[in-house]
mmCIF file of C-alpha atoms and ligand atoms in Angstrom:
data_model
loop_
_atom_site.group_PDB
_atom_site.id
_atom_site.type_symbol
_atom_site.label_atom_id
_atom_site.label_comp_id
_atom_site.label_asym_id
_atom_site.label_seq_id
_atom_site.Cartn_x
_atom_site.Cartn_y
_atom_site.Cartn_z
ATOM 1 C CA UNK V 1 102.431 -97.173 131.601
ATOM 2 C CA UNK V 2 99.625 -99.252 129.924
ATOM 3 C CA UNK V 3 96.696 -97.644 132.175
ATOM 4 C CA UNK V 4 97.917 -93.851 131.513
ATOM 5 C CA UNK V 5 95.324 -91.429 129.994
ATOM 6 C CA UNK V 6 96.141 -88.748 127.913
ATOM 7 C CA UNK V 7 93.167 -85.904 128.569
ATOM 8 C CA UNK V 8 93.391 -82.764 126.073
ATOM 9 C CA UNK V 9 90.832 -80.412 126.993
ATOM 10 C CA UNK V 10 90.645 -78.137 124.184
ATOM 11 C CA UNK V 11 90.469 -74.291 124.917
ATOM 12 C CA UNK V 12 87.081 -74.042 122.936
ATOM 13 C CA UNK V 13 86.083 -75.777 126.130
ATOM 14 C CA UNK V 14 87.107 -74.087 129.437
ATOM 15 C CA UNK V 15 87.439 -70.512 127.661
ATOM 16 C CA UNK V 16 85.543 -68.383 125.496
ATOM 17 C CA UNK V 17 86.645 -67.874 122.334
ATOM 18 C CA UNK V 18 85.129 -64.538 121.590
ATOM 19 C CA UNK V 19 85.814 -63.159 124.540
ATOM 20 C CA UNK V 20 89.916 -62.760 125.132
ATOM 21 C CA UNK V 21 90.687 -63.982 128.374
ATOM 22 C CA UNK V 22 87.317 -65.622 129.828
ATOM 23 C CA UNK V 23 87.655 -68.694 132.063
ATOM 24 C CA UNK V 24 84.528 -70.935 131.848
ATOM 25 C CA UNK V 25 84.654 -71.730 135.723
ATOM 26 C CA UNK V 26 81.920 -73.250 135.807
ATOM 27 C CA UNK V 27 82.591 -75.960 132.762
ATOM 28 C CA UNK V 28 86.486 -76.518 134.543
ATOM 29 C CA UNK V 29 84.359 -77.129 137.945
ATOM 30 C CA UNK V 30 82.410 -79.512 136.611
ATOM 31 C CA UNK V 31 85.348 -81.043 134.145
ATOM 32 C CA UNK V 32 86.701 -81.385 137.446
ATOM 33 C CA UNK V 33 84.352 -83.581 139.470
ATOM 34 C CA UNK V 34 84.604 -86.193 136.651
ATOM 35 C CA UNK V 35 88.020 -86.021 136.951
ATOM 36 C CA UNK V 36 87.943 -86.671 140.521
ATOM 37 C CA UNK V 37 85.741 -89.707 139.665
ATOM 38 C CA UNK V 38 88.138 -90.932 137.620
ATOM 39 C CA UNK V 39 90.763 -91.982 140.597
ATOM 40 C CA UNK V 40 92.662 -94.003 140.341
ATOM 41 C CA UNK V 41 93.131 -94.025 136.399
ATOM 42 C CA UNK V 42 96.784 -92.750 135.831
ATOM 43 C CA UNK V 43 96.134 -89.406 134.027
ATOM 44 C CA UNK V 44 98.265 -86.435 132.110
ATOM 45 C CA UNK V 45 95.746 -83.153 131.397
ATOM 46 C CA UNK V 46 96.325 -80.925 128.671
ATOM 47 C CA UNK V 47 94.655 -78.003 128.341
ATOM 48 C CA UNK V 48 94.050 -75.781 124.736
ATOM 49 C CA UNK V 49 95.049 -72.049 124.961
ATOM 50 C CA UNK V 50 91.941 -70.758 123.699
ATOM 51 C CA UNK V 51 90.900 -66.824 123.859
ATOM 52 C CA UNK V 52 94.093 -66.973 126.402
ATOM 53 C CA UNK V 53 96.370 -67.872 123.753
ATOM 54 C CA UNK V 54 94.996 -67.873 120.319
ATOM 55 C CA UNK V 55 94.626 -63.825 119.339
ATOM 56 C CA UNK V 56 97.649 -62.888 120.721
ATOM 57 C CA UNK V 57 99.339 -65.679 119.491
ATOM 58 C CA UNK V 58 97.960 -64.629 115.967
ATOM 59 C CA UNK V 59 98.630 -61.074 116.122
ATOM 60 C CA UNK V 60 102.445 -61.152 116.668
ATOM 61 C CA UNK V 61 102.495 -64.305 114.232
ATOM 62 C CA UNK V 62 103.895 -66.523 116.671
ATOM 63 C CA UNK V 63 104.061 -69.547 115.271
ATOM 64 C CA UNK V 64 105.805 -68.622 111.897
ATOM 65 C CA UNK V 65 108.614 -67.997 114.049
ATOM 66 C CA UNK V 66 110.974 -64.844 115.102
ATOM 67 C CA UNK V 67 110.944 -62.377 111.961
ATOM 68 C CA UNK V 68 111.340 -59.190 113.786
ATOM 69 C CA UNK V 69 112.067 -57.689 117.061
ATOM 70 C CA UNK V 70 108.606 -56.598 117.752
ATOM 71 C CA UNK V 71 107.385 -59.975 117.747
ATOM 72 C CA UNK V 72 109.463 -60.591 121.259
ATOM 73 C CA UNK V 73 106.432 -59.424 123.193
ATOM 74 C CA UNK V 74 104.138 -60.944 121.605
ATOM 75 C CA UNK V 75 106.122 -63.919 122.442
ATOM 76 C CA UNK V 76 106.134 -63.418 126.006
ATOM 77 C CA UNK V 77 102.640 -62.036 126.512
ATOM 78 C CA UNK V 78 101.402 -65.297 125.143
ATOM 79 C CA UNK V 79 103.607 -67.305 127.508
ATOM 80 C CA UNK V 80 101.968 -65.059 130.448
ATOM 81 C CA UNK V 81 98.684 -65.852 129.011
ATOM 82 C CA UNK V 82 98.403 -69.074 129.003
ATOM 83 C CA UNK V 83 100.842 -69.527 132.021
ATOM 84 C CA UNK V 84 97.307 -67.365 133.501
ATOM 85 C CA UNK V 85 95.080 -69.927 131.954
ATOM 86 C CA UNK V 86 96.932 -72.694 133.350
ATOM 87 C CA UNK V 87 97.075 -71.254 136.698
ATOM 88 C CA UNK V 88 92.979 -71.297 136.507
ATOM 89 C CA UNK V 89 93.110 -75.065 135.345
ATOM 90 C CA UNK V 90 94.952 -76.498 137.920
ATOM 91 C CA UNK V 91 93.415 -74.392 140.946
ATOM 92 C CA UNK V 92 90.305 -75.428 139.890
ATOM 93 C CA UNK V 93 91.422 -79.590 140.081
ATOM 94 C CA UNK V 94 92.934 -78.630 143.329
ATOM 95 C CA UNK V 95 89.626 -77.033 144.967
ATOM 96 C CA UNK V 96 88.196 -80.286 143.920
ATOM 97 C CA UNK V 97 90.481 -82.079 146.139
ATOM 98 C CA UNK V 98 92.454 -83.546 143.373
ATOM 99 C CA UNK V 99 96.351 -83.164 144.233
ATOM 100 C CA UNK V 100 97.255 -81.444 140.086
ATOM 101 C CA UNK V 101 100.519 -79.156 138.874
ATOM 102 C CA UNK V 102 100.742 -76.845 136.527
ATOM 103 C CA UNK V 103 103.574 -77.546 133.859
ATOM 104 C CA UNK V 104 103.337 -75.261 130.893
ATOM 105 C CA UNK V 105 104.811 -76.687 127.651
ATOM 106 C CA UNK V 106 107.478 -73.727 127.314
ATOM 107 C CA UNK V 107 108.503 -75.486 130.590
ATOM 108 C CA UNK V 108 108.463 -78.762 129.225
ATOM 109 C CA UNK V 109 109.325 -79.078 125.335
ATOM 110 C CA UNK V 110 111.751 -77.475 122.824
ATOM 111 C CA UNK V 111 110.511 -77.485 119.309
ATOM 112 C CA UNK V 112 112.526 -77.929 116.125
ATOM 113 C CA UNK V 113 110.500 -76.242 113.435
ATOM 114 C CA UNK V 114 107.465 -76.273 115.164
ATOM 115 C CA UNK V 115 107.781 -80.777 116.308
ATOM 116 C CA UNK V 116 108.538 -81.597 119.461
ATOM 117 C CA UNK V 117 112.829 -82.234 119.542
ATOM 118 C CA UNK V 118 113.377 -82.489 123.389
ATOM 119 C CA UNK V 119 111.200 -82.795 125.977
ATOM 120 C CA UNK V 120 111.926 -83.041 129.736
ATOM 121 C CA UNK V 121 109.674 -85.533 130.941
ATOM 122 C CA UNK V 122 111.271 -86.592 134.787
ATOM 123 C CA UNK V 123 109.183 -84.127 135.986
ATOM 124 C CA UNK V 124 105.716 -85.454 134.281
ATOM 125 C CA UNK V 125 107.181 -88.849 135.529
ATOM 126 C CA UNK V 126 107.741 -87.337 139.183
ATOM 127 C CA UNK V 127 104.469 -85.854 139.677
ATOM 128 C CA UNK V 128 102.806 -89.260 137.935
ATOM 129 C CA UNK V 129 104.794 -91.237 139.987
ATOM 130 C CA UNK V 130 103.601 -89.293 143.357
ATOM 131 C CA UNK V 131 100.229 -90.141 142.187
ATOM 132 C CA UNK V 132 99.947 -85.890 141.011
ATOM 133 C CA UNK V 133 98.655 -84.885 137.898
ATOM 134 C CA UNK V 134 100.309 -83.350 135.369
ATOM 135 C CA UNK V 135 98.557 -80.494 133.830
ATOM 136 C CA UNK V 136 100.082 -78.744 130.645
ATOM 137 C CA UNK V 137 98.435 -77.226 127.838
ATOM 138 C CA UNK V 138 98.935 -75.465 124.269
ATOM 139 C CA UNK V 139 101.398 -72.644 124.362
ATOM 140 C CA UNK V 140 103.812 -70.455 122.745
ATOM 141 C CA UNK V 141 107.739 -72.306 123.039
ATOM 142 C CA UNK V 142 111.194 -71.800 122.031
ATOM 143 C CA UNK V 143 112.385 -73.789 118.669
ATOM 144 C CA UNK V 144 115.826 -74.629 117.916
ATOM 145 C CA UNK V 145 115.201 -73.251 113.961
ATOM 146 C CA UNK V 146 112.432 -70.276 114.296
ATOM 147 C CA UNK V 147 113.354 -69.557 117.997
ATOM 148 C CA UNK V 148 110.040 -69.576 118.947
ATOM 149 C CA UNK V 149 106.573 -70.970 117.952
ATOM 150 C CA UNK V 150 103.517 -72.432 118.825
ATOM 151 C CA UNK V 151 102.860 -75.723 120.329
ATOM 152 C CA UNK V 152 99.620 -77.208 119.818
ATOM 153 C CA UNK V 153 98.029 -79.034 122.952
ATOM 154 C CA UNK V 154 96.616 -81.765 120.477
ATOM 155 C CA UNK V 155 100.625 -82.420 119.315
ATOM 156 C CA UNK V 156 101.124 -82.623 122.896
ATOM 157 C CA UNK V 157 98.761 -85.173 123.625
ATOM 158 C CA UNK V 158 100.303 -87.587 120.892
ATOM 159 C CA UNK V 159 104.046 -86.897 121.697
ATOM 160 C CA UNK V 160 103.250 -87.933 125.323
ATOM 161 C CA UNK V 161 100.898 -90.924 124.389
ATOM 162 C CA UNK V 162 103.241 -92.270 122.129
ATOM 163 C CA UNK V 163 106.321 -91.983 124.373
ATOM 164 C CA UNK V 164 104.595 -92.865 127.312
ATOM 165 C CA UNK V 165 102.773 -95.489 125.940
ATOM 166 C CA UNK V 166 99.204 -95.269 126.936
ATOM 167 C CA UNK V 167 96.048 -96.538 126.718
ATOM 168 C CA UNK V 168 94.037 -93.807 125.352
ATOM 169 C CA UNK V 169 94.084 -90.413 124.670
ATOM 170 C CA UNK V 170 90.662 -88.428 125.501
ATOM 171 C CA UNK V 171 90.068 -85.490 122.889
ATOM 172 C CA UNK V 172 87.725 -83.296 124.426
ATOM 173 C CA UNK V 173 86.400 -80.951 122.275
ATOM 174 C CA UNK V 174 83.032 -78.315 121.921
ATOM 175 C CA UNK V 175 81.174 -80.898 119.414
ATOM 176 C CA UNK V 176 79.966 -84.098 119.733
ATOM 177 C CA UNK V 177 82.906 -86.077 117.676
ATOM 178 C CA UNK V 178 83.507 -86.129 113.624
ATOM 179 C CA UNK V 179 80.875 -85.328 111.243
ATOM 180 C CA UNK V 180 79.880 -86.890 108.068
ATOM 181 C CA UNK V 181 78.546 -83.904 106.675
ATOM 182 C CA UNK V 182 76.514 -84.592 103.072
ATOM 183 C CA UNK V 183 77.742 -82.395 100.382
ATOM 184 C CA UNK V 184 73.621 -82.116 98.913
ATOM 185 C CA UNK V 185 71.784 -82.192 101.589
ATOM 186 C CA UNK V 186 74.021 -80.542 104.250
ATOM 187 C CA UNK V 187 72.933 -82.859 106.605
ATOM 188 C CA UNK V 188 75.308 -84.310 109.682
ATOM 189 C CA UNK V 189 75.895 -87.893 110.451
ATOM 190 C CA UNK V 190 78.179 -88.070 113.619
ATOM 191 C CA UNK V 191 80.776 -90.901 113.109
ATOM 192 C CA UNK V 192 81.212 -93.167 116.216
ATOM 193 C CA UNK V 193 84.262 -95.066 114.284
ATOM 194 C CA UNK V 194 86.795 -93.312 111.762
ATOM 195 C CA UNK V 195 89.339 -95.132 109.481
ATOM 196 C CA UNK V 196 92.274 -93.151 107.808
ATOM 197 C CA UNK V 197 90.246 -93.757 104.604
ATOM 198 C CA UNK V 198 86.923 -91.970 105.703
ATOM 199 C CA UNK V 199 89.252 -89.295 106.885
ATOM 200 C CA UNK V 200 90.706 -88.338 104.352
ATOM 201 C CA UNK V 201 87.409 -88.366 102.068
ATOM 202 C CA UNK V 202 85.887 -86.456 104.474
ATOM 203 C CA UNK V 203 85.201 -82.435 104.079
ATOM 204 C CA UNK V 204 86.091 -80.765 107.596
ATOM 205 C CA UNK V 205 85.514 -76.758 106.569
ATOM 206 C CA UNK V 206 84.229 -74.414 108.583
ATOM 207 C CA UNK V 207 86.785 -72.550 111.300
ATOM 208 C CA UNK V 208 90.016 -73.815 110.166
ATOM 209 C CA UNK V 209 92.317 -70.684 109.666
ATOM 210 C CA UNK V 210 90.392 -69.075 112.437
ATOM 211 C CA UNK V 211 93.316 -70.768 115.177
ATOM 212 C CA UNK V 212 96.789 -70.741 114.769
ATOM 213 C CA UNK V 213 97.012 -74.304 115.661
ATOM 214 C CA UNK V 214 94.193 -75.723 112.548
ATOM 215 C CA UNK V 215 91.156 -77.539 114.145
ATOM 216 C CA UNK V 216 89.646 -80.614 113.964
ATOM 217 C CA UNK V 217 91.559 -82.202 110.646
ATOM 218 C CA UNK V 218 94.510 -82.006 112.222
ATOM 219 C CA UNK V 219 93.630 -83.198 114.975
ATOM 220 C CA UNK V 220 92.335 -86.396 113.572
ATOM 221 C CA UNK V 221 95.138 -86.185 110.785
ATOM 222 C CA UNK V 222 97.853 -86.391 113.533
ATOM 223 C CA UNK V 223 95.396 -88.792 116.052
ATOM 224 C CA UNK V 224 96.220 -91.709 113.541
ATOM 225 C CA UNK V 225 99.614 -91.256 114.330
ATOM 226 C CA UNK V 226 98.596 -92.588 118.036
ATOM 227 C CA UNK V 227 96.545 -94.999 116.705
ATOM 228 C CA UNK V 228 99.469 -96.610 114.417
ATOM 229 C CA UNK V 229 101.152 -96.648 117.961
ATOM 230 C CA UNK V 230 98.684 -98.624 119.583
ATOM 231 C CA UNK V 231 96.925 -95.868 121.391
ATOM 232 C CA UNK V 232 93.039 -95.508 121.156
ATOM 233 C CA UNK V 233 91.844 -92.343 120.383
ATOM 234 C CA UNK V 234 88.503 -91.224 121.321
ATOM 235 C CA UNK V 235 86.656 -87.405 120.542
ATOM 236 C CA UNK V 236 84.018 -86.305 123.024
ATOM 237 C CA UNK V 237 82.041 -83.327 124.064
ATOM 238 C CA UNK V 238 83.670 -82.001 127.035
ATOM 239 C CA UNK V 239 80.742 -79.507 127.173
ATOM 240 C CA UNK V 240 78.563 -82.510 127.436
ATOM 241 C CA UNK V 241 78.180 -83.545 131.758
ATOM 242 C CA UNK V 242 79.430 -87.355 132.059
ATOM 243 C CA UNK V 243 81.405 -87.621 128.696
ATOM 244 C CA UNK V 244 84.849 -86.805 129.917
ATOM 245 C CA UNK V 245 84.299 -89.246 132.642
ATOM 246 C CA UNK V 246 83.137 -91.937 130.846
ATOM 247 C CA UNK V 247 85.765 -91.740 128.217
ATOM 248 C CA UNK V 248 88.529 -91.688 130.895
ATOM 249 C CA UNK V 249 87.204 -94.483 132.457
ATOM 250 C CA UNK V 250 86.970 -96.592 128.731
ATOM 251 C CA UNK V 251 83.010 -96.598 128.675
ATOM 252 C CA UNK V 252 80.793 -96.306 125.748
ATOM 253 C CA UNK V 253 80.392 -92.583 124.955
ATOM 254 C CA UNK V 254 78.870 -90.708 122.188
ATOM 255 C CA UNK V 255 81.713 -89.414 120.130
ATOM 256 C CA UNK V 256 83.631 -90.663 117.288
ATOM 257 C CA UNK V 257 86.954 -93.349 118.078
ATOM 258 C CA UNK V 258 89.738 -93.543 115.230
ATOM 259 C CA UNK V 259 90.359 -96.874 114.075
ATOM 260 C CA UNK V 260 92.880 -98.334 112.178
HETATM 261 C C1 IPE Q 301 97.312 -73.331 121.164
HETATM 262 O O1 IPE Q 301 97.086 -74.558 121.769
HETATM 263 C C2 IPE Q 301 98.478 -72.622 121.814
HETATM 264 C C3 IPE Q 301 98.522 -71.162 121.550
HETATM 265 C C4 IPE Q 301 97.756 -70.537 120.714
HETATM 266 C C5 IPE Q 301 99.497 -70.384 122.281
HETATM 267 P P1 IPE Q 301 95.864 -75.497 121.324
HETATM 268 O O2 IPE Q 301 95.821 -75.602 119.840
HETATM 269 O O3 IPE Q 301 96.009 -76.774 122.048
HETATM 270 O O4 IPE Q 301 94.610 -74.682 121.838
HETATM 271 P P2 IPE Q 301 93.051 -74.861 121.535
HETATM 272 O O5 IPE Q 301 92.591 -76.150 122.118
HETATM 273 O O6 IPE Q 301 92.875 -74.824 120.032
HETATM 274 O O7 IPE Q 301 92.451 -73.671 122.195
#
């Protein structure tokens, strides 16, 4: 499908990640009216877990797999949680009079130590098909090695991009794109284009540890992978009015594109 869009809308985003379980309505309301411009650009949305996902998903250890019995609820609070979140997402699109539904990735993929082994995708391509959007997101899923772990929306994004060949995937994230951040000085340069080789000179610190999924490394580190495939790969400020919109639709936006 060489129009398809891959959106990720990362929890950092549409939740508040100091406060567990807060739904930024009014960001997804607005997310949503430039997703409703968008028609007709064939689209998949993924949504992060964010303060729906991410503490409870890191106090049960989650994503190191099953270790002990006690970790079982953990387990399946997380899948409630974000099931929640989800739930949010997808009325929100639908209030907006876009036709959206919800598919949470313990519905959708099986993990074998922690990548993506099988994934059920007739029902992304029925909804797609019926002109519906798909909306999944981060979550907590059953591997075929640890029996369960965590799923990160950003390895989402690529799996489907890849497999479903399209156009672009649409990182949208709480900063403005990648940083060149000077050592000395500690001044930022944002990066509008980002080879593999700038990457990996590049120092990304800050709030990696912090999620049980890594942050913005990775997802550049594993963006590449898309781009190898042919996929562009653009990170934008969701929180930003107009950026979402204008990435989806393949305009000029302030962020930072991977190239090869
Ligand atoms: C994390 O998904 C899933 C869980 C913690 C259950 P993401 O990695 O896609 O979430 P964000 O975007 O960082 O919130």
């Amino acid at each position: 499908m060489s129009n398809l869009v891959v959106l990720k809308i990362g929890g950092s985003v549409i939740t508040d990640k100091k406060r567990e379980n807060f739904f930024r309505q009014d960001v997804m309301a607005r997310i949503a009216k430039e997703i409703a411009r968008c028609w007709s650009t064939p689209l998949i949305i993924i949504h992060g877990a964010g303060s729906f996902g991410h503490p409870i998903a890191k106090q049960y250890r989650i994503e190191r797999g099953y270790r002990e019995q006690g970790q079982l609820e953990g387990f399946v609070k997380t899948l409630q949680s974000v099931k929640t979140l989800n739930h949010h997402v997808v009325t929100t699109l639908i209030e907006t009079g876009i036709g959206a539904v919800g598919m949470p990735a313990s519905t959708l993929f099986i993990t074998r130590k922690g990548i993506i082994e099988t994934a059920h995708l007739d029902l992304v391509f029925s909804a797609l098909d019926l002109g519906i959007i798909p909306v999944t997101c981060g979550d907590a899923v059953f591997d075929r090695e640890l029996k369960f772990t965590v799923l990160s929306g950003d390895q989402i994004a690529i799996h489907l991009a890849k497999s479903l060949k399209a156009s672009r995937i649409v990182f949208a994230s709480d900063v403005d794109g990648v940083y060149d951040v000077d050592r000395e000085t500690g001044e930022k340069r944002l990066l509008e284009k980002l080879d593999y080789r700038k990457h990996s000179t590049l120092f990304y610190g800050g709030v990696e540890g912090e999620d049980v999924t890594g942050g913005m490394f990775y997802k550049v580190e594993n963006g590449f992978e898309a781009v190898k495939a042919g996929v562009e790969v653009v990170i934008v400020n969701g929180l930003v009015e107009g950026r979402i919109e204008g990435a989806v639709k393949g305009k000029p936006v302030k962020g930072t594109t991977l190239v090869m």
